[in-house]
Short mmCIF file of C-alpha atoms and ligand atoms in Angstrom, two decimals:
data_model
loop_
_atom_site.label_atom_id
_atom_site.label_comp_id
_atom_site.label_asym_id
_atom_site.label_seq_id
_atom_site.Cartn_x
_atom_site.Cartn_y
_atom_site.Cartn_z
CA UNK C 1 105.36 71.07 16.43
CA UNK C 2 108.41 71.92 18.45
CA UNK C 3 111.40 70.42 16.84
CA UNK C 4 114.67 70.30 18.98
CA UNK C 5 118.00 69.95 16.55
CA UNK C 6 121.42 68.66 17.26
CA UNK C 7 124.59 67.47 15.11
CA UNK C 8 128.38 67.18 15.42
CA UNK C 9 130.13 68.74 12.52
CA UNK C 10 129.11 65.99 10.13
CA UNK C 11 125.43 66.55 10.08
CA UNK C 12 125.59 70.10 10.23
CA UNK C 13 125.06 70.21 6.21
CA UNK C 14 122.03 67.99 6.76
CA UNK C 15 120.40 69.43 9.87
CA UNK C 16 120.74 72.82 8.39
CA UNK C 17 118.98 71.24 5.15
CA UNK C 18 115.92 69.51 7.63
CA UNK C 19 115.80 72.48 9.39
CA UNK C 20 114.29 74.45 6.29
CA UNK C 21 112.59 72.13 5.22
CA UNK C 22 111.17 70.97 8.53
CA UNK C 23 110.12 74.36 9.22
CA UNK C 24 108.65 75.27 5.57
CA UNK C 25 105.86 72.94 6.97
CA UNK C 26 105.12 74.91 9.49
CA UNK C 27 107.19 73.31 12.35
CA UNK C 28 109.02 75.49 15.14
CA UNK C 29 113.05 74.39 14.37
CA UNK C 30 115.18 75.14 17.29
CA UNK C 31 119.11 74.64 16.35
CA UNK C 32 121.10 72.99 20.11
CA UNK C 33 124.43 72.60 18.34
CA UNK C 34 126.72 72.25 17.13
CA UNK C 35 127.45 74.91 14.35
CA UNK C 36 130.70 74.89 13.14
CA UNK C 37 131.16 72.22 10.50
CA UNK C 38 135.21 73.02 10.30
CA UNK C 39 135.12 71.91 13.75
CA UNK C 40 136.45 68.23 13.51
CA UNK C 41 137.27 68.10 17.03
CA UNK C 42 133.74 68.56 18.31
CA UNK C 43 131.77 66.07 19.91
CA UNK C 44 128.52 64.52 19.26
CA UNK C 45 127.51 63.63 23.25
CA UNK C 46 127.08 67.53 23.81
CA UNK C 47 124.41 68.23 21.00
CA UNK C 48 123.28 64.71 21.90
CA UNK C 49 122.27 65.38 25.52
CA UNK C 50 121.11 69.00 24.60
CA UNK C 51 118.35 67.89 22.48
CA UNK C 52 117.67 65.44 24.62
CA UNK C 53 117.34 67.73 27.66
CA UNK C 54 115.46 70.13 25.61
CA UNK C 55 112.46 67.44 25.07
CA UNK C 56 113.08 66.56 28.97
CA UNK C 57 112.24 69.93 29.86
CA UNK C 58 109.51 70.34 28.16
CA UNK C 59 111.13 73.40 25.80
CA UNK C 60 110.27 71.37 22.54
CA UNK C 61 108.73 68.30 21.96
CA UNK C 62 110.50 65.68 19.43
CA UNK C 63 113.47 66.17 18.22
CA UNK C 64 116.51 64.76 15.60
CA UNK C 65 119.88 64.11 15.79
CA UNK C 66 123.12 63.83 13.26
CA UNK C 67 126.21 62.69 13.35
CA UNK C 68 128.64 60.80 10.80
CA UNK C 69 126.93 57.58 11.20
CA UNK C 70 123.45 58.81 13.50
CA UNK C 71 124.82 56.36 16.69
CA UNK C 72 127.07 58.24 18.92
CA UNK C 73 124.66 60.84 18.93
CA UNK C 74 121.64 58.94 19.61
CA UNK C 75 123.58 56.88 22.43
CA UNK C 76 124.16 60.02 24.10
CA UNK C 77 120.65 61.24 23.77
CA UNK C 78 119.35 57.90 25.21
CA UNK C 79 121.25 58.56 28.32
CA UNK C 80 119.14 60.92 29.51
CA UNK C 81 115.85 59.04 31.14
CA UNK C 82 113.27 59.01 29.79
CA UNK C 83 114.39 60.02 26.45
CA UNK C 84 114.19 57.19 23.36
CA UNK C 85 115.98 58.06 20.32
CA UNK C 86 116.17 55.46 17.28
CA UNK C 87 118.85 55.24 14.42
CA UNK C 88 116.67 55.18 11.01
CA UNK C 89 118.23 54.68 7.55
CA UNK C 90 114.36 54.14 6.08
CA UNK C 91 111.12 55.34 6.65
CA UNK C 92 109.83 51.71 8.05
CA UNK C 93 112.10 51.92 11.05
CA UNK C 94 110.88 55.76 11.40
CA UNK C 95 107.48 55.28 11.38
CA UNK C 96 107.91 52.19 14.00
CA UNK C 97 109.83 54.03 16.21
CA UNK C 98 106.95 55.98 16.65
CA UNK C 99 104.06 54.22 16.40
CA UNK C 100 105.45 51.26 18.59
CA UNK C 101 108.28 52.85 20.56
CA UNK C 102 106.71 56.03 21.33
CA UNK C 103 110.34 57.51 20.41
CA UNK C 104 110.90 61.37 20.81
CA UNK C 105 113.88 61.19 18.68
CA UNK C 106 114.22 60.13 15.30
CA UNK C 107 118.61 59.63 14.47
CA UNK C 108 120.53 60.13 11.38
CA UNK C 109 123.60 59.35 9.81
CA UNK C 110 124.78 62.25 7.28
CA UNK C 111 127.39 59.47 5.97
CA UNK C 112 125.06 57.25 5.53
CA UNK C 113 121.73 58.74 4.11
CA UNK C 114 121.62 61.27 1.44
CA UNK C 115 119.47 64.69 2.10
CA UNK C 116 116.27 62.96 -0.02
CA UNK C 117 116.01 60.12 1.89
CA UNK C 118 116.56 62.16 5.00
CA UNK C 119 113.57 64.15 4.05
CA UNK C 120 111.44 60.64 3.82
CA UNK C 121 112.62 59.39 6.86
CA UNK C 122 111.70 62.58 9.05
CA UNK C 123 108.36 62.85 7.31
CA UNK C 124 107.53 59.15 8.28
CA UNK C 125 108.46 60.12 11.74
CA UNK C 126 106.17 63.11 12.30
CA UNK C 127 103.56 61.38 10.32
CA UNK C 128 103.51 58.99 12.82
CA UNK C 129 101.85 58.53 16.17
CA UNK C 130 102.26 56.45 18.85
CA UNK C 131 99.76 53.41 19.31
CA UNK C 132 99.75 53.09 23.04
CA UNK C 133 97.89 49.29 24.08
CA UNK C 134 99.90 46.71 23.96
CA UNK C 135 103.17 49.07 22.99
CA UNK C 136 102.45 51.10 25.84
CA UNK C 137 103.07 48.66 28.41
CA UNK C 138 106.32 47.83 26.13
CA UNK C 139 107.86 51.20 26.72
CA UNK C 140 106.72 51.29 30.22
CA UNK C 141 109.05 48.20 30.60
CA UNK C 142 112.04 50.76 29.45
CA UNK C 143 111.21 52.89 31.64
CA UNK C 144 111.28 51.17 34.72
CA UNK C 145 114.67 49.61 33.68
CA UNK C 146 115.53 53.74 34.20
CA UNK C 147 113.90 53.24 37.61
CA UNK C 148 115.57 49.89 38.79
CA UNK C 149 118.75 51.80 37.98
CA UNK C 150 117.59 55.16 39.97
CA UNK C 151 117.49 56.83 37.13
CA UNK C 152 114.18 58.57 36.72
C1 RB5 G 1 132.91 61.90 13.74
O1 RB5 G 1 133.96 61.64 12.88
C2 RB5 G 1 132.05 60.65 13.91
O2 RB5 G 1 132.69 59.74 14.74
C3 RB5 G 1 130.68 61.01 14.46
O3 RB5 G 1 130.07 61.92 13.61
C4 RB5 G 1 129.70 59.88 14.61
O4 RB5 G 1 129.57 59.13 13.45
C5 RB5 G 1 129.85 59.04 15.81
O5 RB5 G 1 129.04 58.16 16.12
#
């Protein structure tokens, strides 16, 4: 799979890490940013909204994002329609997010989880697939929330 990657300077450490390990499974690991981790003054939104473009255009196809605490990030990401990224401390809420949310991007926080249980949490979320049914008309829901605000 295509695999879109994005982090302010406090997940670069950790998205470096997923990267190689991501892509020692055979996965294609494109790096959006950013890539100086002695670059405190860098901001999340732009890796954020580069992944999230990056799935949007069709260039790769899930992706995962990592700040300090794996929100600011993802909020920027989710600003792009049709783009739902998810905040996961634990495989549970990875696997969910796929199978029930039909979420492209799975969120971390490098403060928060360690590099093991990062490597648990992304395997639960590309071991997953999405469900459709019931879930389906769920996310379509989202979606035209998107459209009610022009957004699509
Ligand atoms: C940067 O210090 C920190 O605010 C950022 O990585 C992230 O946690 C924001 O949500």
């Amino acid at each position: 799979m295509k695999i879109g990657f994005g982090s302010d300077h406090a997940g670069i450490e950790l998205k470096l890490q997923l990267m190689e390990y991501l892509t020692a499974q055979g996965h294609e690991c494109t790096d959006y940013g950013n890539y100086d981790p002695n670059d405190r003054g860098d901001d999340y939104p732009v890796p954020g909204r580069k992944v999230a473009e990056a799935i949007r255009a069709g260039e790769v196809e899930k992706g995962v994002t990592i700040c300090g605490t794996g929100l600011g990030i993802s909020l920027a990401a989710n600003k792009v329609p049709g783009i739902r990224a998810c905040v996961c401390s634990e495989p549970y809420t990875a696997a969910m997010s796929v199978r029930h949310n039909n979420c492209q991007i799975v969120s971390m926080g490098a403060r928060v989880v360690g590099r093991e249980l990062a490597k648990v949490i992304v395997d639960a979320f590309f071991g997953s697939e999405f469900e459709g049914g019931r879930h389906a008309a769920r996310v379509d829901m989202i979606t035209q929330i998107e459209k009610d605000y022009g957004m699509q």
